[in-house]
mmCIF file of C-alpha atoms in Angstrom:
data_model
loop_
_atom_site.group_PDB
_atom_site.id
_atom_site.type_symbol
_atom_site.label_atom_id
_atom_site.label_comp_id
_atom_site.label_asym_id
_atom_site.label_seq_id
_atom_site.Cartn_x
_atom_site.Cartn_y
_atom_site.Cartn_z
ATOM 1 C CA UNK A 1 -66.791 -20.350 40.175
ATOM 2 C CA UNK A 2 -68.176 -16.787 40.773
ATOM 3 C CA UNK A 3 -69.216 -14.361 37.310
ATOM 4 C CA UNK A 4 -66.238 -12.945 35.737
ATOM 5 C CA UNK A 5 -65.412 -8.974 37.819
ATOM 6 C CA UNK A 6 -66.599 -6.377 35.779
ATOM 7 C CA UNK A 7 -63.000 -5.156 35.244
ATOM 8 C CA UNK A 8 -61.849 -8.387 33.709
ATOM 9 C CA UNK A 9 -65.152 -8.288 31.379
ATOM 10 C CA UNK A 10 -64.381 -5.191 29.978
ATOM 11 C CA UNK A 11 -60.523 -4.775 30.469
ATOM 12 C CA UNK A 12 -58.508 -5.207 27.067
ATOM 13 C CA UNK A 13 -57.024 -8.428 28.198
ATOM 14 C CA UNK A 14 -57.387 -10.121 31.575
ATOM 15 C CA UNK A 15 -56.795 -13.116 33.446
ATOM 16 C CA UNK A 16 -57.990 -14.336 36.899
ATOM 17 C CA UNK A 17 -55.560 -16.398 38.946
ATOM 18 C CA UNK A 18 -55.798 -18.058 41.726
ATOM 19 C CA UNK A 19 -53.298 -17.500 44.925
ATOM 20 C CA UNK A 20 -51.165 -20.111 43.674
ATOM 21 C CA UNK A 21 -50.543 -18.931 40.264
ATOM 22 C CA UNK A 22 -53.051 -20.951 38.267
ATOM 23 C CA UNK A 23 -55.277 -19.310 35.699
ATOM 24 C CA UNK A 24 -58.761 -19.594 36.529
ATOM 25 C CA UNK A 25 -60.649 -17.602 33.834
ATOM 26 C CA UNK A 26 -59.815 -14.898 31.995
ATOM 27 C CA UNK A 27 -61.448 -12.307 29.451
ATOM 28 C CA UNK A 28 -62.467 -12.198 25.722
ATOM 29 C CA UNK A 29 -59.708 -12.291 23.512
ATOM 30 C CA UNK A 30 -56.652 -12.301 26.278
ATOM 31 C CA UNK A 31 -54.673 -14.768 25.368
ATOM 32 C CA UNK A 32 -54.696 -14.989 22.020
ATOM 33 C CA UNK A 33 -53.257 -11.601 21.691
ATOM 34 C CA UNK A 34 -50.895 -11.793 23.947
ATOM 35 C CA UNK A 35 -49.870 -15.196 24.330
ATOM 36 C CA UNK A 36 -51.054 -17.446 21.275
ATOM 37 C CA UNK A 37 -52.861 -19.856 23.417
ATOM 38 C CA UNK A 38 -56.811 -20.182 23.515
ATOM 39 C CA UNK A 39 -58.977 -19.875 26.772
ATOM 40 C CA UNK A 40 -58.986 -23.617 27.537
ATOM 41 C CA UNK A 41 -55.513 -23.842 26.725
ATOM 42 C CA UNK A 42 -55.017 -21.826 29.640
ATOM 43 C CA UNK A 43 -57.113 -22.586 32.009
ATOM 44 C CA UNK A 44 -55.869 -24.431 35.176
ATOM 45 C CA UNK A 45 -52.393 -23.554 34.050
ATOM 46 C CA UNK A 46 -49.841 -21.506 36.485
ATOM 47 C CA UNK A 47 -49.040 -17.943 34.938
ATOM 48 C CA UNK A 48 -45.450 -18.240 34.563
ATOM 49 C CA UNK A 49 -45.946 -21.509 31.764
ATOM 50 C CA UNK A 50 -47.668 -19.314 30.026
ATOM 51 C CA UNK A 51 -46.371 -15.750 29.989
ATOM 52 C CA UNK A 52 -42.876 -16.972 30.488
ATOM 53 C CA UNK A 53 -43.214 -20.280 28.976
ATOM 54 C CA UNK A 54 -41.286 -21.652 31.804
ATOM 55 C CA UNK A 55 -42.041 -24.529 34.356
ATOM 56 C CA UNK A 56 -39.947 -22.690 36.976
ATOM 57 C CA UNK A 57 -42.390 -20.358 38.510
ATOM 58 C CA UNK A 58 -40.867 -16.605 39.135
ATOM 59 C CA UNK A 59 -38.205 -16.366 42.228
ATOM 60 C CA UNK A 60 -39.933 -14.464 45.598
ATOM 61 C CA UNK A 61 -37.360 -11.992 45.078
ATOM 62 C CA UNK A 62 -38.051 -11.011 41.393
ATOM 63 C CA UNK A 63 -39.207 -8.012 40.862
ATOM 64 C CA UNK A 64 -40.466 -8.004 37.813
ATOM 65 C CA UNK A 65 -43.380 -10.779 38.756
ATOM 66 C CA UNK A 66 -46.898 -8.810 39.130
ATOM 67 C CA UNK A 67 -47.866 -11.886 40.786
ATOM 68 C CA UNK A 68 -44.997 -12.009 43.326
ATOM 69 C CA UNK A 69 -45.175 -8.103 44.079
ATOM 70 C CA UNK A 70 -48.707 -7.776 45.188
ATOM 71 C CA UNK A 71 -48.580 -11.220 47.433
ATOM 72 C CA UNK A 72 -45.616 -9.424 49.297
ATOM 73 C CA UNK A 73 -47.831 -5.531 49.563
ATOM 74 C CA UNK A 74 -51.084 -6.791 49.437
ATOM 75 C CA UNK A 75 -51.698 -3.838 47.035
ATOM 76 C CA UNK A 76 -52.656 -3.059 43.353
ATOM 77 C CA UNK A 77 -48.951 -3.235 41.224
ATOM 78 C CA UNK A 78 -48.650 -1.674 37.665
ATOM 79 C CA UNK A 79 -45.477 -2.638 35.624
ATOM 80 C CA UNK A 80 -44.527 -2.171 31.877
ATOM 81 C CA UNK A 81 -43.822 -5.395 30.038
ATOM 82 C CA UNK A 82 -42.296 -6.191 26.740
ATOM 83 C CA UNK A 83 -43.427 -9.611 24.596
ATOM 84 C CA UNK A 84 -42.281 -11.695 21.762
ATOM 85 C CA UNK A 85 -44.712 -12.971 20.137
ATOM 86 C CA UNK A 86 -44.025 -16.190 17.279
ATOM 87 C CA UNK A 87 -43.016 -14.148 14.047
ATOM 88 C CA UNK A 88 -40.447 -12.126 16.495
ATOM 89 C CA UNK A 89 -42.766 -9.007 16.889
ATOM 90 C CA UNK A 90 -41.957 -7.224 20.304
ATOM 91 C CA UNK A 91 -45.184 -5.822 21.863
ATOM 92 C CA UNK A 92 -45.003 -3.873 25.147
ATOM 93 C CA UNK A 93 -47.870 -3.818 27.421
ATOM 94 C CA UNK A 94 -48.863 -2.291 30.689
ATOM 95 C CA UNK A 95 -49.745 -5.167 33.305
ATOM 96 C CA UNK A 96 -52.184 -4.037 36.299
ATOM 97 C CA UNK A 97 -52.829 -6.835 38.584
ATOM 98 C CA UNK A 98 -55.017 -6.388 41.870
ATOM 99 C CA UNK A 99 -55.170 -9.074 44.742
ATOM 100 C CA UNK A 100 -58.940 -9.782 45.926
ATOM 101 C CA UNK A 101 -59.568 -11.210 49.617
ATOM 102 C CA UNK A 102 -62.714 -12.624 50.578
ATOM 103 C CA UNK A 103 -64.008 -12.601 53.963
ATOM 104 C CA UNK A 104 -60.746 -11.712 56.311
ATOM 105 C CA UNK A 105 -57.569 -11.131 54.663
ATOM 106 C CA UNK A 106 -56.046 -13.666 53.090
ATOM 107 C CA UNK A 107 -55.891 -13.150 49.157
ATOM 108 C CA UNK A 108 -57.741 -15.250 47.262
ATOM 109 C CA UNK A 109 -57.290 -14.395 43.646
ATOM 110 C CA UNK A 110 -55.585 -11.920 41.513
ATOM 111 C CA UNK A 111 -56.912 -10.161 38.190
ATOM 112 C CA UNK A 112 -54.406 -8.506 36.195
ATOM 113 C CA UNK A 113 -55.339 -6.427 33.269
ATOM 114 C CA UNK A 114 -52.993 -6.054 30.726
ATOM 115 C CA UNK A 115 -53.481 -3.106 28.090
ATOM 116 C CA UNK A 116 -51.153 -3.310 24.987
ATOM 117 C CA UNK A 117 -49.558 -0.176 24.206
ATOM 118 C CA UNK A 118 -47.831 -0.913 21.545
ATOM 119 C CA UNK A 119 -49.120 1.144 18.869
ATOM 120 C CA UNK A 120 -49.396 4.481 21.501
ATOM 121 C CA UNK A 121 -45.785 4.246 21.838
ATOM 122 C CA UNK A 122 -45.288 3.904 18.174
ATOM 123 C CA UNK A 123 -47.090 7.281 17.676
ATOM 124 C CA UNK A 124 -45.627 9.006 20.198
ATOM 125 C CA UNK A 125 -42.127 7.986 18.823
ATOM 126 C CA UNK A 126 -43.496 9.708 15.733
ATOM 127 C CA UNK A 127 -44.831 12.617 17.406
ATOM 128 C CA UNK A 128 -41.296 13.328 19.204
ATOM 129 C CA UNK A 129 -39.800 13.157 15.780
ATOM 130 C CA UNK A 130 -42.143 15.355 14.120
ATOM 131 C CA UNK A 131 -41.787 17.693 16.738
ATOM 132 C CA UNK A 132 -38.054 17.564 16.552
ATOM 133 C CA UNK A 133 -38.245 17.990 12.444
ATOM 134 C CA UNK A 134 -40.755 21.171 13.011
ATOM 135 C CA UNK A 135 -38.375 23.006 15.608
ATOM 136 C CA UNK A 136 -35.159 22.185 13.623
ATOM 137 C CA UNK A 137 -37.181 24.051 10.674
ATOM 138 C CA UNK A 138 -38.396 27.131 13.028
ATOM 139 C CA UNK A 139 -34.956 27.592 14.666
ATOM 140 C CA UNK A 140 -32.990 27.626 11.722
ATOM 141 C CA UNK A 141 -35.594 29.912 9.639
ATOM 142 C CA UNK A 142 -34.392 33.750 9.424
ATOM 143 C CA UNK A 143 -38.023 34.954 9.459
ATOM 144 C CA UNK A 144 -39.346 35.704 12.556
ATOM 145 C CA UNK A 145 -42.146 33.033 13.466
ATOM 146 C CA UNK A 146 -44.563 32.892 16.350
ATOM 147 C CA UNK A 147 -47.843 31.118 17.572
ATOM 148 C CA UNK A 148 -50.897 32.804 19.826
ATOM 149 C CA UNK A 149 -53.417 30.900 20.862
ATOM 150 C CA UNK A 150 -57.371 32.000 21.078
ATOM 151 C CA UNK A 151 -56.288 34.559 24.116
ATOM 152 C CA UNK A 152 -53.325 35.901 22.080
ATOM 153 C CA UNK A 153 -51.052 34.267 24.240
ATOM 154 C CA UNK A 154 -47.834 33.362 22.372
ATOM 155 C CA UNK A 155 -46.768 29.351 22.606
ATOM 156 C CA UNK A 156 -44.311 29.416 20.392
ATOM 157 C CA UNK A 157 -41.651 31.183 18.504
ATOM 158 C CA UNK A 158 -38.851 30.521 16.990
ATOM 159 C CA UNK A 159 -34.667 31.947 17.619
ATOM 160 C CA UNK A 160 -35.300 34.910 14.940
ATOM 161 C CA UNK A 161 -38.138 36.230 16.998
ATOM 162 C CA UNK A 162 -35.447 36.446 20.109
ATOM 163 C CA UNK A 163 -32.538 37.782 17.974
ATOM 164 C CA UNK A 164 -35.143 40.682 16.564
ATOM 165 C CA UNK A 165 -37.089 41.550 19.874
ATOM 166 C CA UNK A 166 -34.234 40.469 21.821
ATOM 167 C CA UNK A 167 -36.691 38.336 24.871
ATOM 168 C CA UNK A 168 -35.683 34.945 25.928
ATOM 169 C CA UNK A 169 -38.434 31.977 25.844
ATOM 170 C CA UNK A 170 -38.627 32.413 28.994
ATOM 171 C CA UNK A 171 -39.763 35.967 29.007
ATOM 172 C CA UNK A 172 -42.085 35.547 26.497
ATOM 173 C CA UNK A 173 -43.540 32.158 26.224
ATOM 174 C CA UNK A 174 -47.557 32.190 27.997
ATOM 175 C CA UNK A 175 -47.187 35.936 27.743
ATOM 176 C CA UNK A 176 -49.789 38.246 25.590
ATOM 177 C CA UNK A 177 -48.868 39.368 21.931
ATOM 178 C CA UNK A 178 -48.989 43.069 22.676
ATOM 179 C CA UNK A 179 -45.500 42.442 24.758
ATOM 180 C CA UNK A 180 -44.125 42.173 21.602
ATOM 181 C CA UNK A 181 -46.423 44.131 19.523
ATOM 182 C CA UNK A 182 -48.356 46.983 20.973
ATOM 183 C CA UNK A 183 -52.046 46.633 19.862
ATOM 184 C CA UNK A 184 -51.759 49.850 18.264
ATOM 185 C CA UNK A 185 -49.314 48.530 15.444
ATOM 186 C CA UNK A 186 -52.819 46.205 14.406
ATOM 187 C CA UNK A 187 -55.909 44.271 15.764
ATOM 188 C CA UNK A 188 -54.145 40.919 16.961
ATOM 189 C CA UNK A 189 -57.470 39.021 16.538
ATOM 190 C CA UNK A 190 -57.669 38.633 13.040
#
């Protein structure tokens, strides 16, 4: 068997299979994570029994097989996948999988790297709600509020700065603070 591909060395998680479906080798720490099963648990074994915990291998028309998508284009696939792991935890993870032919054109193995983003869509779910909590507090504020950046460019303001001024968000937004307040009512860069 030929050294590990770079990618699959340093990937998060990865897995080398062979055209059929079998695991061949894989990277540090893959399947543990994401499937509770240790390297030479793995090895020799066809993806599906393991990711799907199936013995019925994926149908040629499903979509949602890495595997099955790049033997029909030939080309790199990326989907989004959600797991269960054994306490019930649901982890979703993006799945990359690339076909590799050697000499002509027939593929000969697949690596798929598999990232788990998990926790990055946790935050952003708390971003969005922060952001919501933070606008909800602007918009309903009766003092004016607004935010320049470092070129006195305003990003944000909130609905008292249109009912005072009277400018949409549209109008103002990305434009300079001295539309709203000529530079002679202060120095804007303190």
């Amino acid at each position: 068997l030929e050294p590990v591909p770079h990618h699959l060395q340093y990937s998060q998680y990865g897995v080398r299979s062979g055209a059929g479906g079998q695991v061949v080798d894989t990277g540090p720490g893959s399947n543990q994570r994401l499937f509770f099963y240790g390297t030479s648990d793995v090895l020799g074994k066809k993806c599906y029994v393991i990711k799907q915990h199936s013995d019925a291998p994926c149908h040629p028309d499903d979509d949602d097989c890495p595997l099955t998508s790049v033997g029909k284009s030939g080309e790199r696939v990326q989907m989004t996948h959600c797991h269960e792991d054994a306490r019930g935890d649901i982890g979703e993870f993006i799945r990359i999988m690339y076909p590799i032919k050697l000499k002509g054109k027939k593929i000969k193995y697949f690596i798929e790297i598999t990232r788990d983003i998990t926790e990055n869509r946790a935050l952003i779910t708390k971003l969005q709600a922060s952001e919501k909590r933070l606008r909800a507090i602007l918009d309903t504020a009766t003092d004016a509020v607004l935010i320049i950046d470092e070129n006195q460019r305003i990003i944000l303001f909130n609905n008292a700065v249109q009912r005072i001024f009277g400018y949409t968000k549209e109008e103002v937004l990305g434009k300079k603070l001295n539309m709203l307040l000529p530079s002679k009512s202060g120095d804007h860069k303190r």
